[in-house]
Amino acid sequence: MLSTYFANYAHKNVNTLFKRYNSTLKSKNNGTAVVFMNMGGPSSVPEVKDFLYQLFSDYDLIPISKNYQKTVAKFISGYRTPKIEKQYAEIGGGSPIKYWSQYQAGKVCEKLDKLNPETAPHKPYVAFRYAQPLSKKTYEQLLEDGITRAVAFTQYPQFSYSTTGSSVNELFRNKKELDKDNQITWSIIDRWPKNKGLVNAFAENIEAKVKEFEAESSDFDSKDLTILFSAHSLPMDVINKGDSYPAEVAASVYTIMEKLNFKYKYRLVWQSQVGPKPWLGAQTADIVEQLNTPGTEKLILVPVAFTSDHIETLFELDLEVIAESKHPKNIKRCESLNGSETFIDGLVEECVDHLKNNKSYTKNLKLDFVLAKDDPNAGDFLDEMFPK
């Protein structure tokens, strides 16, 4: 089971890697921290309730009520916890996202030390929005470790105000509360939808699944294959404000298909809709049902907006969409990026480019905040957070 693997071998090795960088940086008191930002996930079933509470408390992600957000979050998390606990139990007792985030961050810093020695030593950190280690705890650790230079590296390849924007807001709140003397100078990698490693890794994983279909059937014909790129959906009231996310996910999809020479049919679909509001579609489950019902089409699902496995891949796609379909043998899920060396090399390349060009943030980041808040001054804090 996943829980046994992560609890024993995997976590032990990742923790060893992190400790090595801890000792290096404490001795020199310099270098560059690389902070992987993501939503996170509960590493064990008992953590589910707090994870849900943190998630529904985030007004940037789920705008319920500025005055009663936490009260409503407490009610919703209490109501949903038993159901979500069962889901995490079914995928091995917890989310692997912490393990993979630590693994990826550690490998990136290991390679950065060799490729970009002028900003070395590089130290990996993980800052989750809704699970341990929470962003505030990570900021406290950065200060304790004497960090003076840090790169906030979003692990949402495609920007959305609901995800990366929320993490940036939380980072700014933590800076104001914990770092009033501005000990740490920050910059941010706020999007990377066409990153070469991201594109190549997905292309490799798709081709691997195509080969599985070929091995299983001597009469397999790629004309009967459709690639479904599945990304987490967003409410339409977020999209209608001009959020960057749909366009950037589409950019990732198109670039991956370019790498594959457009030799397969494909569509971009959206998963994980909750609540009564209209959400961005078409929904993954609906399209799978439509294409899978005749029993002749082969489908490959690609979790294109996720950098590792978690509940949306291991439960929603594997145990719901695929397992409950009429012809599950005709559907395969493309492997998540996880420990792909191709992908990790892409993350390294993104960091090297960012550090060598001394970028603070992309030109679009201010506009993202202006549109999300309908306020021409909404992005002004970025210059304070990420000085030129």
CSV table of C-alpha atoms in Angstrom, one decimal, residues 199 290 311:
chain,number,residue,atom,x,y,z
A,199,VAL,CA,6.0,19.1,-21.4
A,290,GLN,CA,-19.7,9.7,-23.5
A,311,ILE,CA,-6.5,12.6,-4.0
